[in-house]
Amino acid sequence: MLDPRKLHLLRELARRGTIAAVAEAVAFTPSAVSQQLSALERDAGVPLLERTGRTVALTPAGHLLVEHAQAVLEQLERASAALAAARGGPSGPLRIGAFPTAARVLLPPALADLTGAHPGLEPMIAEIDPADVSAALRAGELDVALVHEYDFVPPVTDASIETDPLFSEPMYLTNRASIAAARTDAWIAAKPGTLCHTMAIRACQAAGFEPRVRHHIDDFDTVLALAAAGQGVALVPHLAAVDPPPGVRLTHLPLSRRTLAAFRRGNGAHPAIRAAVAAFQTATAHLPL
C-alpha cells in the first residue's frame, strides 16, 4: 500500500527539484525526506529516483507515480471536504493568503461578511506574492488564497490548484502616453521574483526595450508617491490607482490584471472554502472597478 504522505513528498520533489527544498517546505530534515522517499521506492518495487552525487532526479516510473499521486491526493481532499460538510457549517481556522492590494481593498469587507455569516470561522490572513501561493497551498500552509494574473505572465498555479475567477481590472502607466514613450525613463518596479516585476519587464520587452529599473518597490502607494516626485514611471493596476496623488497622470493601457481565488484541487467543496469564495464574490461586486 502506497502511503499518501510519501506520495506528497514525491510530488513536492517533482515541483521543487531538490530534497533540501522539499525538506524546508514540509519542515522535515533532508535526511528524513530521503528516508521517506526510499521507503516509497521499496513500497513501489521500482526505482523512483536517480541519484548522482548530491543531485536527484525522477525516473520515468517516478514521473508516472507523480501523475497518479496527484489524483490520489485530490481524491483525499474531496473526502476531507465531504467529511467537513457532514460535520456541519464552516468553523475553525481558515488560513487565507493575499497579495497586498487584495488584502487592503477586498479582504476587509469580505471578512466582515464571512465572520458575520459564520461566527465559528477564524480567518487568519498572511500576505504572500501569488508566485508563492501554489507551494503554500500544497504544503498546507494556506487553505485559500487570492492570486492575480497579468498579461505577458503565464498563470502561476499548477495542476494541484483550482481557481475561481473574481474580477479583472485595467492597468495604467504613470506620466507617459505609452510604454514605448518611456523607453529612456527610469522605472519603478516590484522586487525581482514577483509577478508584478515580471509583468513590467515583459510589457517593456513587448514594446521593444529593456527597462532601466531604478527602484524596486512592492507597495503601490509608495510607487505612486515616487512617480509623483518624478523618480520614475511605473505600471499600476486600477485598484491601486483609484486616488492617485497630485503630479501623477495615468494612461489607460490595453493590459489587465485578473484576480482569482485559489485552493487545493478537490477542496473546493469544503464548507469553509465555499463560504470564503462566496464572501470574496460578494465583496467584488462593490469594488470601484
PDB file of C-alpha atoms in Angstrom:
ATOM      1  CA  MET A   1       0.000   0.000   0.000  1.00  0.00           C
ATOM      2  CA  LEU A   2       1.429   3.375  -1.007  1.00  0.00           C
ATOM      3  CA  ASP A   3       1.438   5.962   1.786  1.00  0.00           C
ATOM      4  CA  PRO A   4      -0.222   9.270   0.728  1.00  0.00           C
ATOM      5  CA  ARG A   5       2.227  11.200   2.911  1.00  0.00           C
ATOM      6  CA  LYS A   6       5.135   9.758   0.977  1.00  0.00           C
ATOM      7  CA  LEU A   7       3.322  10.451  -2.301  1.00  0.00           C
ATOM      8  CA  HIS A   8       3.026  14.082  -1.191  1.00  0.00           C
ATOM      9  CA  LEU A   9       6.810  14.241  -0.713  1.00  0.00           C
ATOM     10  CA  LEU A  10       7.385  12.748  -4.168  1.00  0.00           C
ATOM     11  CA  ARG A  11       5.053  15.316  -5.721  1.00  0.00           C
ATOM     12  CA  GLU A  12       6.878  18.117  -3.901  1.00  0.00           C
ATOM     13  CA  LEU A  13      10.200  16.797  -5.181  1.00  0.00           C
ATOM     14  CA  ALA A  14       8.842  16.896  -8.736  1.00  0.00           C
ATOM     15  CA  ARG A  15       7.763  20.527  -8.179  1.00  0.00           C
ATOM     16  CA  ARG A  16      10.726  21.848  -6.182  1.00  0.00           C
ATOM     17  CA  GLY A  17      13.616  19.928  -7.694  1.00  0.00           C
ATOM     18  CA  THR A  18      15.751  19.181  -4.621  1.00  0.00           C
ATOM     19  CA  ILE A  19      15.368  17.211  -1.413  1.00  0.00           C
ATOM     20  CA  ALA A  20      16.588  20.240   0.547  1.00  0.00           C
ATOM     21  CA  ALA A  21      13.779  22.378  -0.877  1.00  0.00           C
ATOM     22  CA  VAL A  22      11.210  19.684  -0.050  1.00  0.00           C
ATOM     23  CA  ALA A  23      12.560  19.399   3.486  1.00  0.00           C
ATOM     24  CA  GLU A  24      12.283  23.145   4.007  1.00  0.00           C
ATOM     25  CA  ALA A  25       8.711  23.175   2.672  1.00  0.00           C
ATOM     26  CA  VAL A  26       7.446  20.366   4.906  1.00  0.00           C
ATOM     27  CA  ALA A  27       9.568  21.157   7.987  1.00  0.00           C
ATOM     28  CA  PHE A  28      11.479  17.866   7.817  1.00  0.00           C
ATOM     29  CA  THR A  29      15.207  17.293   7.779  1.00  0.00           C
ATOM     30  CA  PRO A  30      16.678  16.374   4.366  1.00  0.00           C
ATOM     31  CA  SER A  31      17.635  13.021   5.857  1.00  0.00           C
ATOM     32  CA  ALA A  32      14.039  12.350   6.901  1.00  0.00           C
ATOM     33  CA  VAL A  33      12.765  13.227   3.416  1.00  0.00           C
ATOM     34  CA  SER A  34      15.338  10.913   1.833  1.00  0.00           C
ATOM     35  CA  GLN A  35      14.326   8.098   4.161  1.00  0.00           C
ATOM     36  CA  GLN A  36      10.637   8.560   3.351  1.00  0.00           C
ATOM     37  CA  LEU A  37      11.326   8.570  -0.382  1.00  0.00           C
ATOM     38  CA  SER A  38      13.489   5.470  -0.079  1.00  0.00           C
ATOM     39  CA  ALA A  39      10.652   3.756   1.769  1.00  0.00           C
ATOM     40  CA  LEU A  40       8.275   4.782  -1.021  1.00  0.00           C
ATOM     41  CA  GLU A  41      10.628   3.205  -3.570  1.00  0.00           C
ATOM     42  CA  ARG A  42      10.569  -0.056  -1.595  1.00  0.00           C
ATOM     43  CA  ASP A  43       6.777   0.050  -1.442  1.00  0.00           C
ATOM     44  CA  ALA A  44       6.554   0.754  -5.183  1.00  0.00           C
ATOM     45  CA  GLY A  45       9.008  -2.014  -6.073  1.00  0.00           C
ATOM     46  CA  VAL A  46      10.724   0.047  -8.800  1.00  0.00           C
ATOM     47  CA  PRO A  47      13.343   2.808  -8.733  1.00  0.00           C
ATOM     48  CA  LEU A  48      11.681   6.219  -8.497  1.00  0.00           C
ATOM     49  CA  LEU A  49      14.800   8.371  -8.150  1.00  0.00           C
ATOM     50  CA  GLU A  50      18.136   8.590  -9.898  1.00  0.00           C
ATOM     51  CA  ARG A  51      20.878   9.750  -7.545  1.00  0.00           C
ATOM     52  CA  THR A  52      24.055  11.268  -8.997  1.00  0.00           C
ATOM     53  CA  GLY A  53      26.293  12.708  -6.321  1.00  0.00           C
ATOM     54  CA  ARG A  54      24.241  15.307  -4.483  1.00  0.00           C
ATOM     55  CA  THR A  55      21.575  15.617  -7.166  1.00  0.00           C
ATOM     56  CA  VAL A  56      18.446  13.555  -7.563  1.00  0.00           C
ATOM     57  CA  ALA A  57      16.012  13.215 -10.471  1.00  0.00           C
ATOM     58  CA  LEU A  58      12.825  11.286 -11.023  1.00  0.00           C
ATOM     59  CA  THR A  59      12.931   8.145 -13.144  1.00  0.00           C
ATOM     60  CA  PRO A  60      10.202   7.536 -15.737  1.00  0.00           C
ATOM     61  CA  ALA A  61       8.440   5.411 -13.106  1.00  0.00           C
ATOM     62  CA  GLY A  62       8.790   8.305 -10.659  1.00  0.00           C
ATOM     63  CA  HIS A  63       7.142  10.708 -13.082  1.00  0.00           C
ATOM     64  CA  LEU A  64       4.362   8.194 -13.693  1.00  0.00           C
ATOM     65  CA  LEU A  65       3.746   7.827  -9.975  1.00  0.00           C
ATOM     66  CA  VAL A  66       3.620  11.626  -9.548  1.00  0.00           C
ATOM     67  CA  GLU A  67       0.737  11.743 -12.054  1.00  0.00           C
ATOM     68  CA  HIS A  68      -1.156   9.132 -10.051  1.00  0.00           C
ATOM     69  CA  ALA A  69      -0.171  10.814  -6.775  1.00  0.00           C
ATOM     70  CA  GLN A  70      -1.917  13.986  -7.879  1.00  0.00           C
ATOM     71  CA  ALA A  71      -5.150  12.058  -8.479  1.00  0.00           C
ATOM     72  CA  VAL A  72      -4.843  10.260  -5.125  1.00  0.00           C
ATOM     73  CA  LEU A  73      -4.163  13.471  -3.181  1.00  0.00           C
ATOM     74  CA  GLU A  74      -7.011  15.237  -4.981  1.00  0.00           C
ATOM     75  CA  GLN A  75      -9.409  12.454  -4.014  1.00  0.00           C
ATOM     76  CA  LEU A  76      -8.276  12.702  -0.395  1.00  0.00           C
ATOM     77  CA  GLU A  77      -9.035  16.427  -0.499  1.00  0.00           C
ATOM     78  CA  ARG A  78     -12.528  15.603  -1.766  1.00  0.00           C
ATOM     79  CA  ALA A  79     -13.010  13.105   1.047  1.00  0.00           C
ATOM     80  CA  SER A  80     -11.844  15.653   3.630  1.00  0.00           C
ATOM     81  CA  ALA A  81     -14.205  18.271   2.197  1.00  0.00           C
ATOM     82  CA  ALA A  82     -17.121  15.823   2.277  1.00  0.00           C
ATOM     83  CA  LEU A  83     -16.445  14.923   5.908  1.00  0.00           C
ATOM     84  CA  ALA A  84     -16.217  18.605   6.837  1.00  0.00           C
ATOM     85  CA  ALA A  85     -19.596  19.196   5.186  1.00  0.00           C
ATOM     86  CA  ALA A  86     -21.060  16.266   7.115  1.00  0.00           C
ATOM     87  CA  ARG A  87     -19.880  17.774  10.390  1.00  0.00           C
ATOM     88  CA  GLY A  88     -21.896  20.951   9.772  1.00  0.00           C
ATOM     89  CA  GLY A  89     -21.292  24.564   8.792  1.00  0.00           C
ATOM     90  CA  PRO A  90     -17.944  26.321   8.372  1.00  0.00           C
ATOM     91  CA  SER A  91     -15.921  26.580  11.569  1.00  0.00           C
ATOM     92  CA  GLY A  92     -12.368  26.638  12.864  1.00  0.00           C
ATOM     93  CA  PRO A  93      -9.218  28.282  11.490  1.00  0.00           C
ATOM     94  CA  LEU A  94      -9.189  29.403   7.857  1.00  0.00           C
ATOM     95  CA  ARG A  95      -5.752  30.408   6.563  1.00  0.00           C
ATOM     96  CA  ILE A  96      -6.077  32.980   3.774  1.00  0.00           C
ATOM     97  CA  GLY A  97      -3.229  34.229   1.605  1.00  0.00           C
ATOM     98  CA  ALA A  98      -3.481  37.514  -0.266  1.00  0.00           C
ATOM     99  CA  PHE A  99      -1.358  39.959  -2.226  1.00  0.00           C
ATOM    100  CA  PRO A 100      -1.238  43.496  -0.742  1.00  0.00           C
ATOM    101  CA  THR A 101      -3.876  45.235  -2.888  1.00  0.00           C
ATOM    102  CA  ALA A 102      -6.410  42.462  -2.297  1.00  0.00           C
ATOM    103  CA  ALA A 103      -5.604  42.406   1.417  1.00  0.00           C
ATOM    104  CA  ARG A 104      -6.285  46.139   1.629  1.00  0.00           C
ATOM    105  CA  VAL A 105      -9.294  46.513  -0.683  1.00  0.00           C
ATOM    106  CA  LEU A 106     -11.099  43.184  -0.910  1.00  0.00           C
ATOM    107  CA  LEU A 107     -10.482  41.307   2.325  1.00  0.00           C
ATOM    108  CA  PRO A 108     -11.851  43.747   4.939  1.00  0.00           C
ATOM    109  CA  PRO A 109     -15.442  43.722   3.579  1.00  0.00           C
ATOM    110  CA  ALA A 110     -15.175  40.046   2.628  1.00  0.00           C
ATOM    111  CA  LEU A 111     -14.077  39.010   6.115  1.00  0.00           C
ATOM    112  CA  ALA A 112     -16.756  41.155   7.760  1.00  0.00           C
ATOM    113  CA  ASP A 113     -19.358  39.331   5.657  1.00  0.00           C
ATOM    114  CA  LEU A 114     -17.726  35.945   6.239  1.00  0.00           C
ATOM    115  CA  THR A 115     -17.457  36.134  10.019  1.00  0.00           C
ATOM    116  CA  GLY A 116     -20.889  37.728  10.297  1.00  0.00           C
ATOM    117  CA  ALA A 117     -22.469  34.816   8.464  1.00  0.00           C
ATOM    118  CA  HIS A 118     -20.224  32.150  10.045  1.00  0.00           C
ATOM    119  CA  PRO A 119     -19.087  33.236  13.527  1.00  0.00           C
ATOM    120  CA  GLY A 120     -17.457  29.852  14.083  1.00  0.00           C
ATOM    121  CA  LEU A 121     -14.827  30.610  11.455  1.00  0.00           C
ATOM    122  CA  GLU A 122     -11.471  32.088  12.453  1.00  0.00           C
ATOM    123  CA  PRO A 123      -9.905  33.710   9.358  1.00  0.00           C
ATOM    124  CA  MET A 124      -6.142  34.276   9.511  1.00  0.00           C
ATOM    125  CA  ILE A 125      -4.519  36.400   6.792  1.00  0.00           C
ATOM    126  CA  ALA A 126      -0.963  36.068   5.507  1.00  0.00           C
ATOM    127  CA  GLU A 127       0.407  38.421   2.868  1.00  0.00           C
ATOM    128  CA  ILE A 128       2.006  36.441   0.054  1.00  0.00           C
ATOM    129  CA  ASP A 129       3.046  37.003  -3.543  1.00  0.00           C
ATOM    130  CA  PRO A 130       0.984  34.938  -5.996  1.00  0.00           C
ATOM    131  CA  ALA A 131       4.181  33.311  -7.263  1.00  0.00           C
ATOM    132  CA  ASP A 132       4.490  31.543  -3.887  1.00  0.00           C
ATOM    133  CA  VAL A 133       0.832  30.564  -3.425  1.00  0.00           C
ATOM    134  CA  SER A 134       0.787  27.143  -5.110  1.00  0.00           C
ATOM    135  CA  ALA A 135       3.623  25.869  -2.933  1.00  0.00           C
ATOM    136  CA  ALA A 136       1.993  27.263   0.222  1.00  0.00           C
ATOM    137  CA  LEU A 137      -1.336  25.635  -0.617  1.00  0.00           C
ATOM    138  CA  ARG A 138       0.262  22.262  -1.408  1.00  0.00           C
ATOM    139  CA  ALA A 139       2.227  22.404   1.853  1.00  0.00           C
ATOM    140  CA  GLY A 140      -0.967  23.093   3.810  1.00  0.00           C
ATOM    141  CA  GLU A 141       0.276  26.492   4.967  1.00  0.00           C
ATOM    142  CA  LEU A 142      -2.795  28.107   3.363  1.00  0.00           C
ATOM    143  CA  ASP A 143      -6.355  26.920   2.776  1.00  0.00           C
ATOM    144  CA  VAL A 144      -7.392  29.511   0.193  1.00  0.00           C
ATOM    145  CA  ALA A 145      -5.634  32.463  -1.410  1.00  0.00           C
ATOM    146  CA  LEU A 146      -6.224  35.462  -3.624  1.00  0.00           C
ATOM    147  CA  VAL A 147      -3.890  35.433  -6.619  1.00  0.00           C
ATOM    148  CA  HIS A 148      -3.556  37.600  -9.683  1.00  0.00           C
ATOM    149  CA  GLU A 149      -2.561  37.034 -13.291  1.00  0.00           C
ATOM    150  CA  TYR A 150      -1.186  39.595 -15.711  1.00  0.00           C
ATOM    151  CA  ASP A 151      -0.986  39.789 -19.457  1.00  0.00           C
ATOM    152  CA  PHE A 152       2.516  38.716 -20.566  1.00  0.00           C
ATOM    153  CA  VAL A 153       2.820  36.464 -17.481  1.00  0.00           C
ATOM    154  CA  PRO A 154       1.612  32.843 -17.557  1.00  0.00           C
ATOM    155  CA  PRO A 155      -0.619  31.606 -14.724  1.00  0.00           C
ATOM    156  CA  VAL A 156       1.321  30.752 -11.587  1.00  0.00           C
ATOM    157  CA  THR A 157      -0.929  27.923 -10.383  1.00  0.00           C
ATOM    158  CA  ASP A 158      -0.197  24.305 -11.270  1.00  0.00           C
ATOM    159  CA  ALA A 159      -2.219  21.123 -11.722  1.00  0.00           C
ATOM    160  CA  SER A 160      -2.624  20.697  -7.955  1.00  0.00           C
ATOM    161  CA  ILE A 161      -4.520  24.007  -7.648  1.00  0.00           C
ATOM    162  CA  GLU A 162      -8.031  25.069  -8.689  1.00  0.00           C
ATOM    163  CA  THR A 163      -9.094  28.691  -9.202  1.00  0.00           C
ATOM    164  CA  ASP A 164     -12.349  30.644  -9.360  1.00  0.00           C
ATOM    165  CA  PRO A 165     -12.181  33.978 -11.251  1.00  0.00           C
ATOM    166  CA  LEU A 166     -13.282  37.045  -9.290  1.00  0.00           C
ATOM    167  CA  PHE A 167     -12.647  40.198 -11.331  1.00  0.00           C
ATOM    168  CA  SER A 168     -10.469  41.888 -13.946  1.00  0.00           C
ATOM    169  CA  GLU A 169      -9.059  45.404 -13.785  1.00  0.00           C
ATOM    170  CA  PRO A 170      -7.180  47.583 -16.295  1.00  0.00           C
ATOM    171  CA  MET A 171      -3.552  48.637 -15.989  1.00  0.00           C
ATOM    172  CA  TYR A 172      -2.193  52.191 -16.169  1.00  0.00           C
ATOM    173  CA  LEU A 173       1.142  53.803 -16.949  1.00  0.00           C
ATOM    174  CA  THR A 174       2.214  56.788 -14.885  1.00  0.00           C
ATOM    175  CA  ASN A 175       3.179  60.096 -16.512  1.00  0.00           C
ATOM    176  CA  ARG A 176       3.741  58.851 -20.055  1.00  0.00           C
ATOM    177  CA  ALA A 177       1.405  58.416 -23.032  1.00  0.00           C
ATOM    178  CA  SER A 178       2.650  54.908 -23.853  1.00  0.00           C
ATOM    179  CA  ILE A 179       5.120  52.297 -22.692  1.00  0.00           C
ATOM    180  CA  ALA A 180       7.249  52.931 -25.781  1.00  0.00           C
ATOM    181  CA  ALA A 181       7.465  56.610 -24.826  1.00  0.00           C
ATOM    182  CA  ALA A 182       9.060  55.578 -21.515  1.00  0.00           C
ATOM    183  CA  ARG A 183      11.962  53.812 -23.215  1.00  0.00           C
ATOM    184  CA  THR A 184      14.620  56.139 -21.744  1.00  0.00           C
ATOM    185  CA  ASP A 185      12.933  56.755 -18.369  1.00  0.00           C
ATOM    186  CA  ALA A 186      13.881  55.321 -15.032  1.00  0.00           C
ATOM    187  CA  TRP A 187      11.356  52.693 -13.958  1.00  0.00           C
ATOM    188  CA  ILE A 188       9.786  51.721 -10.653  1.00  0.00           C
ATOM    189  CA  ALA A 189       9.040  48.006 -10.458  1.00  0.00           C
ATOM    190  CA  ALA A 190       8.339  45.381  -7.834  1.00  0.00           C
ATOM    191  CA  LYS A 191      11.064  43.169  -6.418  1.00  0.00           C
ATOM    192  CA  PRO A 192      12.514  40.541  -8.782  1.00  0.00           C
ATOM    193  CA  GLY A 193      10.788  37.193  -8.490  1.00  0.00           C
ATOM    194  CA  THR A 194       7.310  38.694  -8.126  1.00  0.00           C
ATOM    195  CA  LEU A 195       4.637  38.586 -10.819  1.00  0.00           C
ATOM    196  CA  CYS A 196       4.416  42.390 -10.810  1.00  0.00           C
ATOM    197  CA  HIS A 197       8.116  42.654 -11.637  1.00  0.00           C
ATOM    198  CA  THR A 198       7.859  40.058 -14.407  1.00  0.00           C
ATOM    199  CA  MET A 199       4.833  41.826 -15.877  1.00  0.00           C
ATOM    200  CA  ALA A 200       6.628  45.199 -16.027  1.00  0.00           C
ATOM    201  CA  ILE A 201       9.744  43.728 -17.623  1.00  0.00           C
ATOM    202  CA  ARG A 202       7.804  41.777 -20.256  1.00  0.00           C
ATOM    203  CA  ALA A 203       5.497  44.685 -21.071  1.00  0.00           C
ATOM    204  CA  CYS A 204       8.569  46.791 -21.837  1.00  0.00           C
ATOM    205  CA  GLN A 205      10.157  43.973 -23.832  1.00  0.00           C
ATOM    206  CA  ALA A 206       6.963  43.731 -25.890  1.00  0.00           C
ATOM    207  CA  ALA A 207       7.420  47.452 -26.634  1.00  0.00           C
ATOM    208  CA  GLY A 208      10.953  46.751 -27.857  1.00  0.00           C
ATOM    209  CA  PHE A 209      13.258  47.650 -24.977  1.00  0.00           C
ATOM    210  CA  GLU A 210      14.640  46.571 -21.610  1.00  0.00           C
ATOM    211  CA  PRO A 211      13.530  48.909 -18.826  1.00  0.00           C
ATOM    212  CA  ARG A 212      16.101  50.665 -16.656  1.00  0.00           C
ATOM    213  CA  VAL A 213      14.689  49.806 -13.239  1.00  0.00           C
ATOM    214  CA  ARG A 214      15.905  52.257 -10.615  1.00  0.00           C
ATOM    215  CA  HIS A 215      13.589  51.408  -7.722  1.00  0.00           C
ATOM    216  CA  HIS A 216      12.223  48.049  -6.555  1.00  0.00           C
ATOM    217  CA  ILE A 217       9.038  48.703  -4.575  1.00  0.00           C
ATOM    218  CA  ASP A 218       6.128  46.327  -3.908  1.00  0.00           C
ATOM    219  CA  ASP A 219       3.731  48.803  -2.281  1.00  0.00           C
ATOM    220  CA  PHE A 220       1.751  50.675  -4.946  1.00  0.00           C
ATOM    221  CA  ASP A 221       1.113  53.703  -2.692  1.00  0.00           C
ATOM    222  CA  THR A 222       4.880  54.148  -2.458  1.00  0.00           C
ATOM    223  CA  VAL A 223       5.217  53.548  -6.206  1.00  0.00           C
ATOM    224  CA  LEU A 224       2.733  56.359  -6.911  1.00  0.00           C
ATOM    225  CA  ALA A 225       4.448  58.687  -4.420  1.00  0.00           C
ATOM    226  CA  LEU A 226       7.775  58.143  -6.164  1.00  0.00           C
ATOM    227  CA  ALA A 227       6.156  58.672  -9.559  1.00  0.00           C
ATOM    228  CA  ALA A 228       4.643  61.922  -8.287  1.00  0.00           C
ATOM    229  CA  ALA A 229       8.121  63.011  -7.185  1.00  0.00           C
ATOM    230  CA  GLY A 230       9.481  62.412 -10.697  1.00  0.00           C
ATOM    231  CA  GLN A 231      11.557  59.406  -9.676  1.00  0.00           C
ATOM    232  CA  GLY A 232      10.407  57.109 -12.455  1.00  0.00           C
ATOM    233  CA  VAL A 233       7.458  55.652 -14.330  1.00  0.00           C
ATOM    234  CA  ALA A 234       5.514  52.573 -13.366  1.00  0.00           C
ATOM    235  CA  LEU A 235       2.674  50.241 -14.294  1.00  0.00           C
ATOM    236  CA  VAL A 236      -0.120  50.159 -11.716  1.00  0.00           C
ATOM    237  CA  PRO A 237      -3.460  48.297 -11.569  1.00  0.00           C
ATOM    238  CA  HIS A 238      -6.766  50.127 -11.323  1.00  0.00           C
ATOM    239  CA  LEU A 239      -7.454  49.358  -7.650  1.00  0.00           C
ATOM    240  CA  ALA A 240      -4.076  50.797  -6.685  1.00  0.00           C
ATOM    241  CA  ALA A 241      -4.700  53.974  -8.694  1.00  0.00           C
ATOM    242  CA  VAL A 242      -8.243  54.961  -7.719  1.00  0.00           C
ATOM    243  CA  ASP A 243      -6.986  58.116  -5.956  1.00  0.00           C
ATOM    244  CA  PRO A 244      -3.554  58.982  -7.395  1.00  0.00           C
ATOM    245  CA  PRO A 245      -1.529  61.749  -5.725  1.00  0.00           C
ATOM    246  CA  PRO A 246      -1.061  65.153  -7.398  1.00  0.00           C
ATOM    247  CA  GLY A 247       1.584  65.003 -10.074  1.00  0.00           C
ATOM    248  CA  VAL A 248       0.598  61.558 -11.353  1.00  0.00           C
ATOM    249  CA  ARG A 249      -1.090  61.265 -14.739  1.00  0.00           C
ATOM    250  CA  LEU A 250      -2.480  57.873 -15.639  1.00  0.00           C
ATOM    251  CA  THR A 251      -2.622  56.437 -19.146  1.00  0.00           C
ATOM    252  CA  HIS A 252      -5.057  53.561 -19.641  1.00  0.00           C
ATOM    253  CA  LEU A 253      -3.287  50.614 -21.280  1.00  0.00           C
ATOM    254  CA  PRO A 254      -4.685  47.630 -23.227  1.00  0.00           C
ATOM    255  CA  LEU A 255      -3.428  45.387 -20.403  1.00  0.00           C
ATOM    256  CA  SER A 256      -5.250  43.857 -17.469  1.00  0.00           C
ATOM    257  CA  ARG A 257      -4.765  42.147 -14.152  1.00  0.00           C
ATOM    258  CA  ARG A 258      -7.126  39.335 -13.172  1.00  0.00           C
ATOM    259  CA  THR A 259      -7.781  38.281  -9.578  1.00  0.00           C
ATOM    260  CA  LEU A 260      -8.792  34.722  -8.689  1.00  0.00           C
ATOM    261  CA  ALA A 261      -9.448  32.630  -5.597  1.00  0.00           C
ATOM    262  CA  ALA A 262      -7.110  29.618  -5.417  1.00  0.00           C
ATOM    263  CA  PHE A 263      -7.363  26.434  -3.361  1.00  0.00           C
ATOM    264  CA  ARG A 264      -6.149  22.845  -3.456  1.00  0.00           C
ATOM    265  CA  ARG A 265      -7.748  20.773  -6.213  1.00  0.00           C
ATOM    266  CA  GLY A 266     -10.565  18.716  -4.756  1.00  0.00           C
ATOM    267  CA  ASN A 267     -11.021  21.030  -1.757  1.00  0.00           C
ATOM    268  CA  GLY A 268     -13.443  23.475  -3.367  1.00  0.00           C
ATOM    269  CA  ALA A 269     -16.483  21.786  -1.784  1.00  0.00           C
ATOM    270  CA  HIS A 270     -15.135  22.271   1.741  1.00  0.00           C
ATOM    271  CA  PRO A 271     -17.684  24.416   3.621  1.00  0.00           C
ATOM    272  CA  ALA A 272     -15.075  26.954   4.740  1.00  0.00           C
ATOM    273  CA  ILE A 273     -13.645  27.308   1.223  1.00  0.00           C
ATOM    274  CA  ARG A 274     -17.121  27.678  -0.299  1.00  0.00           C
ATOM    275  CA  ALA A 275     -18.018  30.318   2.278  1.00  0.00           C
ATOM    276  CA  ALA A 276     -14.775  32.238   1.718  1.00  0.00           C
ATOM    277  CA  VAL A 277     -15.126  32.269  -2.074  1.00  0.00           C
ATOM    278  CA  ALA A 278     -18.749  33.411  -1.766  1.00  0.00           C
ATOM    279  CA  ALA A 279     -17.636  36.268   0.514  1.00  0.00           C
ATOM    280  CA  PHE A 280     -14.928  37.248  -1.979  1.00  0.00           C
ATOM    281  CA  GLN A 281     -17.504  37.311  -4.768  1.00  0.00           C
ATOM    282  CA  THR A 282     -19.871  39.473  -2.731  1.00  0.00           C
ATOM    283  CA  ALA A 283     -17.097  41.948  -1.892  1.00  0.00           C
ATOM    284  CA  THR A 284     -16.025  42.020  -5.542  1.00  0.00           C
ATOM    285  CA  ALA A 285     -19.462  43.344  -6.554  1.00  0.00           C
ATOM    286  CA  HIS A 286     -18.807  46.519  -4.531  1.00  0.00           C
ATOM    287  CA  LEU A 287     -15.275  47.266  -5.761  1.00  0.00           C
ATOM    288  CA  PRO A 288     -14.720  50.573  -7.640  1.00  0.00           C
ATOM    289  CA  LEU A 289     -13.969  48.901 -10.981  1.00  0.00           C
TER     290      LEU A 289
END
